[in-house]
Amino acid sequence: MKQKTLGLIHTSATLVPMFQQLCQQQLPGVQVFNIVDDSLIKDVIKRGELTALTARRVVDYVGSAEAAGADYIMVTCSSIGAAVEAAAALTSVPVLRVDQPMADLAVQTGSRIGVIATLPTTLAPTSDLVKRRAAKAGKEIELTSRLCEGAFEALMSGDTAKHDTMVADALRELQQEVDVILLAQASMARVVDNLAEKDKGVPILASPPEAVKHLATVLT
């Protein structure tokens, strides 16, 4: 049986080790390669939206991953989700948004769903995805979004402690209002690992582990 190959496309090099670890744990025997271009997310942040030019570059990277032999492709940045869906329609192998498995699980888990982001450019795409996945599942939901302003800038300047504190505070506050919380960015996932059990009053879902769990069901 031919060894399966997974192509990962990132907009931040900081995500590579996290996904490498998850893939080693949950995708034994699957060959993984990474494509990284942080100018994609920088362009989205600078312009405040996903432009047609940036979307076309995402489509090109997905095509490159297919040409490199990927049997399955995942893009690990939620801010460019719309481009990922466009690329999927042009690609002959499956292409996954990193946040789709998390969104599906959230819809299954509760009807009052909270979304937390540190970037406004991620908050809207993830919230939109949750609404669409809920509609597809035929479920009515109430969505509450929360932006941790300044947290992403702190992370990019190297102040991880400030970023983590801001996200943790927002999580504690939001869980009073919802049944389940989604972290809109993969970069927020480690905050949950360091959160005290008493601060996990509702399920808190991060996209990387849920995405790799999903990949395990289709690749292994």
PDB file of C-alpha atoms in Angstrom:
ATOM      1  CA  MET A   1       0.000   0.000   0.000  1.00  0.00           C
ATOM      2  CA  LYS A   2       1.384   3.386  -1.060  1.00  0.00           C
ATOM      3  CA  GLN A   3       2.420   5.705   1.761  1.00  0.00           C
ATOM      4  CA  LYS A   4       0.019   8.644   2.053  1.00  0.00           C
ATOM      5  CA  THR A   5       1.391  12.182   1.818  1.00  0.00           C
ATOM      6  CA  LEU A   6      -0.066  15.233   3.568  1.00  0.00           C
ATOM      7  CA  GLY A   7       0.806  18.739   2.409  1.00  0.00           C
ATOM      8  CA  LEU A   8       0.471  21.510   5.007  1.00  0.00           C
ATOM      9  CA  ILE A   9       0.366  25.180   3.990  1.00  0.00           C
ATOM     10  CA  HIS A  10       1.139  27.697   6.757  1.00  0.00           C
ATOM     11  CA  THR A  11       1.213  31.488   7.015  1.00  0.00           C
ATOM     12  CA  SER A  12       3.484  31.373  10.076  1.00  0.00           C
ATOM     13  CA  ALA A  13       6.627  29.318  10.693  1.00  0.00           C
ATOM     14  CA  THR A  14       5.676  29.125  14.388  1.00  0.00           C
ATOM     15  CA  LEU A  15       2.925  26.633  13.504  1.00  0.00           C
ATOM     16  CA  VAL A  16       5.230  24.070  11.887  1.00  0.00           C
ATOM     17  CA  PRO A  17       6.506  22.455  15.146  1.00  0.00           C
ATOM     18  CA  MET A  18       2.966  22.257  16.576  1.00  0.00           C
ATOM     19  CA  PHE A  19       1.619  20.440  13.529  1.00  0.00           C
ATOM     20  CA  GLN A  20       4.720  18.247  13.254  1.00  0.00           C
ATOM     21  CA  GLN A  21       4.129  17.017  16.792  1.00  0.00           C
ATOM     22  CA  LEU A  22       0.402  16.412  16.234  1.00  0.00           C
ATOM     23  CA  CYS A  23       1.054  14.579  12.965  1.00  0.00           C
ATOM     24  CA  GLN A  24       3.758  12.390  14.525  1.00  0.00           C
ATOM     25  CA  GLN A  25       1.340  11.425  17.300  1.00  0.00           C
ATOM     26  CA  GLN A  26      -1.805  10.847  15.248  1.00  0.00           C
ATOM     27  CA  LEU A  27      -0.725  10.163  11.668  1.00  0.00           C
ATOM     28  CA  PRO A  28       1.839   7.346  11.923  1.00  0.00           C
ATOM     29  CA  GLY A  29       3.100   6.300   8.516  1.00  0.00           C
ATOM     30  CA  VAL A  30       1.890   9.481   6.816  1.00  0.00           C
ATOM     31  CA  GLN A  31       4.569  11.546   5.111  1.00  0.00           C
ATOM     32  CA  VAL A  32       4.163  15.264   5.841  1.00  0.00           C
ATOM     33  CA  PHE A  33       5.663  18.272   4.097  1.00  0.00           C
ATOM     34  CA  ASN A  34       5.267  21.995   4.825  1.00  0.00           C
ATOM     35  CA  ILE A  35       4.943  25.105   2.677  1.00  0.00           C
ATOM     36  CA  VAL A  36       5.357  28.376   4.624  1.00  0.00           C
ATOM     37  CA  ASP A  37       4.777  31.951   3.448  1.00  0.00           C
ATOM     38  CA  ASP A  38       4.177  34.510   6.197  1.00  0.00           C
ATOM     39  CA  SER A  39       3.681  37.314   3.671  1.00  0.00           C
ATOM     40  CA  LEU A  40       0.159  35.935   3.075  1.00  0.00           C
ATOM     41  CA  ILE A  41      -1.079  36.748   6.586  1.00  0.00           C
ATOM     42  CA  LYS A  42       0.907  39.996   6.658  1.00  0.00           C
ATOM     43  CA  ASP A  43      -0.904  41.089   3.501  1.00  0.00           C
ATOM     44  CA  VAL A  44      -4.319  40.146   4.942  1.00  0.00           C
ATOM     45  CA  ILE A  45      -3.598  42.093   8.159  1.00  0.00           C
ATOM     46  CA  LYS A  46      -2.242  45.108   6.263  1.00  0.00           C
ATOM     47  CA  ARG A  47      -5.269  45.324   3.973  1.00  0.00           C
ATOM     48  CA  GLY A  48      -7.825  44.248   6.569  1.00  0.00           C
ATOM     49  CA  GLU A  49      -9.242  41.583   4.275  1.00  0.00           C
ATOM     50  CA  LEU A  50      -8.388  38.697   1.977  1.00  0.00           C
ATOM     51  CA  THR A  51      -7.742  40.335  -1.410  1.00  0.00           C
ATOM     52  CA  ALA A  52      -8.152  38.648  -4.796  1.00  0.00           C
ATOM     53  CA  LEU A  53      -4.368  38.711  -5.313  1.00  0.00           C
ATOM     54  CA  THR A  54      -3.646  36.994  -1.985  1.00  0.00           C
ATOM     55  CA  ALA A  55      -6.418  34.464  -2.647  1.00  0.00           C
ATOM     56  CA  ARG A  56      -4.840  33.640  -6.006  1.00  0.00           C
ATOM     57  CA  ARG A  57      -1.479  33.047  -4.311  1.00  0.00           C
ATOM     58  CA  VAL A  58      -3.157  30.653  -1.854  1.00  0.00           C
ATOM     59  CA  VAL A  59      -4.678  28.773  -4.800  1.00  0.00           C
ATOM     60  CA  ASP A  60      -1.191  28.606  -6.377  1.00  0.00           C
ATOM     61  CA  TYR A  61       0.315  27.135  -3.191  1.00  0.00           C
ATOM     62  CA  VAL A  62      -2.428  24.505  -3.025  1.00  0.00           C
ATOM     63  CA  GLY A  63      -1.650  23.640  -6.658  1.00  0.00           C
ATOM     64  CA  SER A  64       2.054  23.390  -5.783  1.00  0.00           C
ATOM     65  CA  ALA A  65       1.269  21.029  -2.899  1.00  0.00           C
ATOM     66  CA  GLU A  66      -0.739  18.817  -5.252  1.00  0.00           C
ATOM     67  CA  ALA A  67       2.105  18.878  -7.797  1.00  0.00           C
ATOM     68  CA  ALA A  68       4.520  17.873  -5.012  1.00  0.00           C
ATOM     69  CA  GLY A  69       2.540  14.657  -4.540  1.00  0.00           C
ATOM     70  CA  ALA A  70       0.147  15.431  -1.684  1.00  0.00           C
ATOM     71  CA  ASP A  71      -2.785  13.014  -1.337  1.00  0.00           C
ATOM     72  CA  TYR A  72      -4.445  15.477   1.030  1.00  0.00           C
ATOM     73  CA  ILE A  73      -3.810  19.180   1.633  1.00  0.00           C
ATOM     74  CA  MET A  74      -4.585  21.294   4.687  1.00  0.00           C
ATOM     75  CA  VAL A  75      -4.182  25.058   5.041  1.00  0.00           C
ATOM     76  CA  THR A  76      -3.523  25.969   8.676  1.00  0.00           C
ATOM     77  CA  CYS A  77      -4.543  29.661   8.614  1.00  0.00           C
ATOM     78  CA  SER A  78      -8.191  30.591   9.232  1.00  0.00           C
ATOM     79  CA  SER A  79      -7.888  34.125   7.817  1.00  0.00           C
ATOM     80  CA  ILE A  80      -7.535  32.755   4.278  1.00  0.00           C
ATOM     81  CA  GLY A  81     -10.319  30.182   4.575  1.00  0.00           C
ATOM     82  CA  ALA A  82     -12.331  31.555   1.653  1.00  0.00           C
ATOM     83  CA  ALA A  83      -9.339  31.093  -0.658  1.00  0.00           C
ATOM     84  CA  VAL A  84      -8.900  27.531   0.610  1.00  0.00           C
ATOM     85  CA  GLU A  85     -12.471  26.707  -0.380  1.00  0.00           C
ATOM     86  CA  ALA A  86     -11.885  28.254  -3.817  1.00  0.00           C
ATOM     87  CA  ALA A  87      -8.694  26.197  -4.206  1.00  0.00           C
ATOM     88  CA  ALA A  88     -10.509  22.992  -3.224  1.00  0.00           C
ATOM     89  CA  ALA A  89     -12.810  23.367  -6.222  1.00  0.00           C
ATOM     90  CA  LEU A  90      -9.781  23.514  -8.542  1.00  0.00           C
ATOM     91  CA  THR A  91      -7.824  20.626  -7.033  1.00  0.00           C
ATOM     92  CA  SER A  92      -8.183  16.900  -7.667  1.00  0.00           C
ATOM     93  CA  VAL A  93      -7.145  15.896  -4.121  1.00  0.00           C
ATOM     94  CA  PRO A  94      -9.058  16.848  -0.933  1.00  0.00           C
ATOM     95  CA  VAL A  95      -8.263  20.293   0.500  1.00  0.00           C
ATOM     96  CA  LEU A  96      -9.221  21.096   4.101  1.00  0.00           C
ATOM     97  CA  ARG A  97      -9.634  24.354   6.007  1.00  0.00           C
ATOM     98  CA  VAL A  98      -7.963  23.870   9.392  1.00  0.00           C
ATOM     99  CA  ASP A  99     -11.024  25.222  11.225  1.00  0.00           C
ATOM    100  CA  GLN A 100     -13.733  23.095   9.579  1.00  0.00           C
ATOM    101  CA  PRO A 101     -13.494  20.003  11.865  1.00  0.00           C
ATOM    102  CA  MET A 102     -13.528  22.319  14.908  1.00  0.00           C
ATOM    103  CA  ALA A 103     -16.590  24.173  13.580  1.00  0.00           C
ATOM    104  CA  ASP A 104     -18.426  20.891  12.974  1.00  0.00           C
ATOM    105  CA  LEU A 105     -17.639  19.667  16.499  1.00  0.00           C
ATOM    106  CA  ALA A 106     -18.807  22.970  18.008  1.00  0.00           C
ATOM    107  CA  VAL A 107     -22.135  22.703  16.177  1.00  0.00           C
ATOM    108  CA  GLN A 108     -22.553  19.145  17.530  1.00  0.00           C
ATOM    109  CA  THR A 109     -21.595  20.227  21.068  1.00  0.00           C
ATOM    110  CA  GLY A 110     -23.939  23.150  21.776  1.00  0.00           C
ATOM    111  CA  SER A 111     -26.255  25.804  20.393  1.00  0.00           C
ATOM    112  CA  ARG A 112     -24.635  28.809  22.140  1.00  0.00           C
ATOM    113  CA  ILE A 113     -21.248  29.007  20.450  1.00  0.00           C
ATOM    114  CA  GLY A 114     -18.462  31.453  21.299  1.00  0.00           C
ATOM    115  CA  VAL A 115     -15.623  32.390  18.951  1.00  0.00           C
ATOM    116  CA  ILE A 116     -12.452  34.082  20.231  1.00  0.00           C
ATOM    117  CA  ALA A 117      -9.816  35.607  17.955  1.00  0.00           C
ATOM    118  CA  THR A 118      -6.776  37.850  18.270  1.00  0.00           C
ATOM    119  CA  LEU A 119      -7.128  39.079  14.675  1.00  0.00           C
ATOM    120  CA  PRO A 120     -10.257  40.717  13.241  1.00  0.00           C
ATOM    121  CA  THR A 121      -9.382  39.146   9.879  1.00  0.00           C
ATOM    122  CA  THR A 122      -9.883  35.698  11.453  1.00  0.00           C
ATOM    123  CA  LEU A 123     -12.959  36.452  13.559  1.00  0.00           C
ATOM    124  CA  ALA A 124     -15.263  37.031  10.582  1.00  0.00           C
ATOM    125  CA  PRO A 125     -14.168  34.011   8.459  1.00  0.00           C
ATOM    126  CA  THR A 126     -14.417  31.584  11.394  1.00  0.00           C
ATOM    127  CA  SER A 127     -17.783  32.967  12.528  1.00  0.00           C
ATOM    128  CA  ASP A 128     -19.069  32.712   8.955  1.00  0.00           C
ATOM    129  CA  LEU A 129     -17.829  29.114   8.696  1.00  0.00           C
ATOM    130  CA  VAL A 130     -19.598  28.118  11.938  1.00  0.00           C
ATOM    131  CA  LYS A 131     -22.859  29.629  10.685  1.00  0.00           C
ATOM    132  CA  ARG A 132     -22.589  27.781   7.371  1.00  0.00           C
ATOM    133  CA  ARG A 133     -21.720  24.439   8.996  1.00  0.00           C
ATOM    134  CA  ALA A 134     -24.660  24.872  11.411  1.00  0.00           C
ATOM    135  CA  ALA A 135     -27.001  25.601   8.490  1.00  0.00           C
ATOM    136  CA  LYS A 136     -25.701  22.514   6.682  1.00  0.00           C
ATOM    137  CA  ALA A 137     -26.380  20.449   9.808  1.00  0.00           C
ATOM    138  CA  GLY A 138     -29.863  21.991  10.085  1.00  0.00           C
ATOM    139  CA  LYS A 139     -29.161  23.418  13.536  1.00  0.00           C
ATOM    140  CA  GLU A 140     -30.046  26.835  14.929  1.00  0.00           C
ATOM    141  CA  ILE A 141     -27.209  28.453  16.871  1.00  0.00           C
ATOM    142  CA  GLU A 142     -26.507  31.642  18.773  1.00  0.00           C
ATOM    143  CA  LEU A 143     -23.024  32.962  17.999  1.00  0.00           C
ATOM    144  CA  THR A 144     -21.011  35.247  20.288  1.00  0.00           C
ATOM    145  CA  SER A 145     -17.722  36.656  18.961  1.00  0.00           C
ATOM    146  CA  ARG A 146     -14.910  38.166  21.028  1.00  0.00           C
ATOM    147  CA  LEU A 147     -11.770  39.927  19.782  1.00  0.00           C
ATOM    148  CA  CYS A 148      -8.681  40.057  22.035  1.00  0.00           C
ATOM    149  CA  GLU A 149      -7.335  43.365  20.760  1.00  0.00           C
ATOM    150  CA  GLY A 150      -3.576  43.715  21.047  1.00  0.00           C
ATOM    151  CA  ALA A 151      -2.916  40.035  21.772  1.00  0.00           C
ATOM    152  CA  PHE A 152      -1.695  39.148  18.279  1.00  0.00           C
ATOM    153  CA  GLU A 153       0.613  42.185  18.226  1.00  0.00           C
ATOM    154  CA  ALA A 154       2.032  41.063  21.588  1.00  0.00           C
ATOM    155  CA  LEU A 155       2.681  37.580  20.186  1.00  0.00           C
ATOM    156  CA  MET A 156       4.394  38.947  17.071  1.00  0.00           C
ATOM    157  CA  SER A 157       6.630  41.197  19.200  1.00  0.00           C
ATOM    158  CA  GLY A 158       7.715  38.170  21.255  1.00  0.00           C
ATOM    159  CA  ASP A 159       5.625  38.868  24.377  1.00  0.00           C
ATOM    160  CA  THR A 160       3.950  35.456  24.551  1.00  0.00           C
ATOM    161  CA  ALA A 161       3.057  35.903  28.234  1.00  0.00           C
ATOM    162  CA  LYS A 162       0.962  39.002  27.506  1.00  0.00           C
ATOM    163  CA  HIS A 163      -0.758  37.251  24.577  1.00  0.00           C
ATOM    164  CA  ASP A 164      -1.558  34.187  26.697  1.00  0.00           C
ATOM    165  CA  THR A 165      -2.893  36.259  29.610  1.00  0.00           C
ATOM    166  CA  MET A 166      -5.192  38.273  27.344  1.00  0.00           C
ATOM    167  CA  VAL A 167      -6.590  35.153  25.668  1.00  0.00           C
ATOM    168  CA  ALA A 168      -7.027  33.344  29.013  1.00  0.00           C
ATOM    169  CA  ASP A 169      -8.922  36.327  30.474  1.00  0.00           C
ATOM    170  CA  ALA A 170     -11.237  36.413  27.452  1.00  0.00           C
ATOM    171  CA  LEU A 171     -11.863  32.662  27.758  1.00  0.00           C
ATOM    172  CA  ARG A 172     -12.839  32.956  31.436  1.00  0.00           C
ATOM    173  CA  GLU A 173     -15.244  35.781  30.631  1.00  0.00           C
ATOM    174  CA  LEU A 174     -16.861  34.248  27.540  1.00  0.00           C
ATOM    175  CA  GLN A 175     -17.539  30.835  29.044  1.00  0.00           C
ATOM    176  CA  GLN A 176     -20.173  32.403  31.310  1.00  0.00           C
ATOM    177  CA  GLU A 177     -22.296  33.057  28.195  1.00  0.00           C
ATOM    178  CA  VAL A 178     -21.851  30.007  25.931  1.00  0.00           C
ATOM    179  CA  ASP A 179     -21.918  26.175  25.737  1.00  0.00           C
ATOM    180  CA  VAL A 180     -18.672  25.792  23.784  1.00  0.00           C
ATOM    181  CA  ILE A 181     -15.801  28.072  22.697  1.00  0.00           C
ATOM    182  CA  LEU A 182     -13.784  27.991  19.483  1.00  0.00           C
ATOM    183  CA  LEU A 183     -10.296  29.458  19.224  1.00  0.00           C
ATOM    184  CA  ALA A 184     -10.239  31.098  15.794  1.00  0.00           C
ATOM    185  CA  GLN A 185      -6.464  30.839  15.378  1.00  0.00           C
ATOM    186  CA  ALA A 186      -4.087  27.912  15.634  1.00  0.00           C
ATOM    187  CA  SER A 187      -1.625  30.205  17.472  1.00  0.00           C
ATOM    188  CA  MET A 188      -4.050  30.372  20.440  1.00  0.00           C
ATOM    189  CA  ALA A 189      -4.149  26.603  21.031  1.00  0.00           C
ATOM    190  CA  ARG A 190      -1.321  26.438  23.573  1.00  0.00           C
ATOM    191  CA  VAL A 191      -3.187  28.817  25.908  1.00  0.00           C
ATOM    192  CA  VAL A 192      -5.737  26.057  26.566  1.00  0.00           C
ATOM    193  CA  ASP A 193      -2.953  23.595  27.479  1.00  0.00           C
ATOM    194  CA  ASN A 194      -1.794  25.967  30.236  1.00  0.00           C
ATOM    195  CA  LEU A 195      -5.270  26.861  31.502  1.00  0.00           C
ATOM    196  CA  ALA A 196      -6.248  25.658  35.000  1.00  0.00           C
ATOM    197  CA  GLU A 197      -9.013  23.019  35.031  1.00  0.00           C
ATOM    198  CA  LYS A 198     -11.274  25.372  37.009  1.00  0.00           C
ATOM    199  CA  ASP A 199     -11.078  27.804  34.077  1.00  0.00           C
ATOM    200  CA  LYS A 200     -12.377  25.197  31.625  1.00  0.00           C
ATOM    201  CA  GLY A 201     -16.068  25.442  32.483  1.00  0.00           C
ATOM    202  CA  VAL A 202     -17.145  24.618  28.919  1.00  0.00           C
ATOM    203  CA  PRO A 203     -15.397  22.714  26.108  1.00  0.00           C
ATOM    204  CA  ILE A 204     -12.714  24.896  24.480  1.00  0.00           C
ATOM    205  CA  LEU A 205     -11.868  23.761  20.967  1.00  0.00           C
ATOM    206  CA  ALA A 206      -8.660  24.544  19.109  1.00  0.00           C
ATOM    207  CA  SER A 207      -8.364  23.928  15.387  1.00  0.00           C
ATOM    208  CA  PRO A 208      -5.013  22.036  15.187  1.00  0.00           C
ATOM    209  CA  PRO A 209      -5.908  18.954  17.297  1.00  0.00           C
ATOM    210  CA  GLU A 210      -9.424  18.672  15.854  1.00  0.00           C
ATOM    211  CA  ALA A 211      -8.110  19.017  12.295  1.00  0.00           C
ATOM    212  CA  VAL A 212      -5.420  16.368  12.755  1.00  0.00           C
ATOM    213  CA  LYS A 213      -7.940  14.015  14.432  1.00  0.00           C
ATOM    214  CA  HIS A 214     -10.106  14.405  11.332  1.00  0.00           C
ATOM    215  CA  LEU A 215      -7.122  13.728   9.064  1.00  0.00           C
ATOM    216  CA  ALA A 216      -6.419  10.537  11.026  1.00  0.00           C
ATOM    217  CA  THR A 217      -9.858   9.222  10.032  1.00  0.00           C
ATOM    218  CA  VAL A 218      -9.250   9.822   6.318  1.00  0.00           C
ATOM    219  CA  LEU A 219      -5.517   9.137   5.970  1.00  0.00           C
ATOM    220  CA  THR A 220      -4.809   6.176   8.273  1.00  0.00           C
TER     221      THR A 220
END
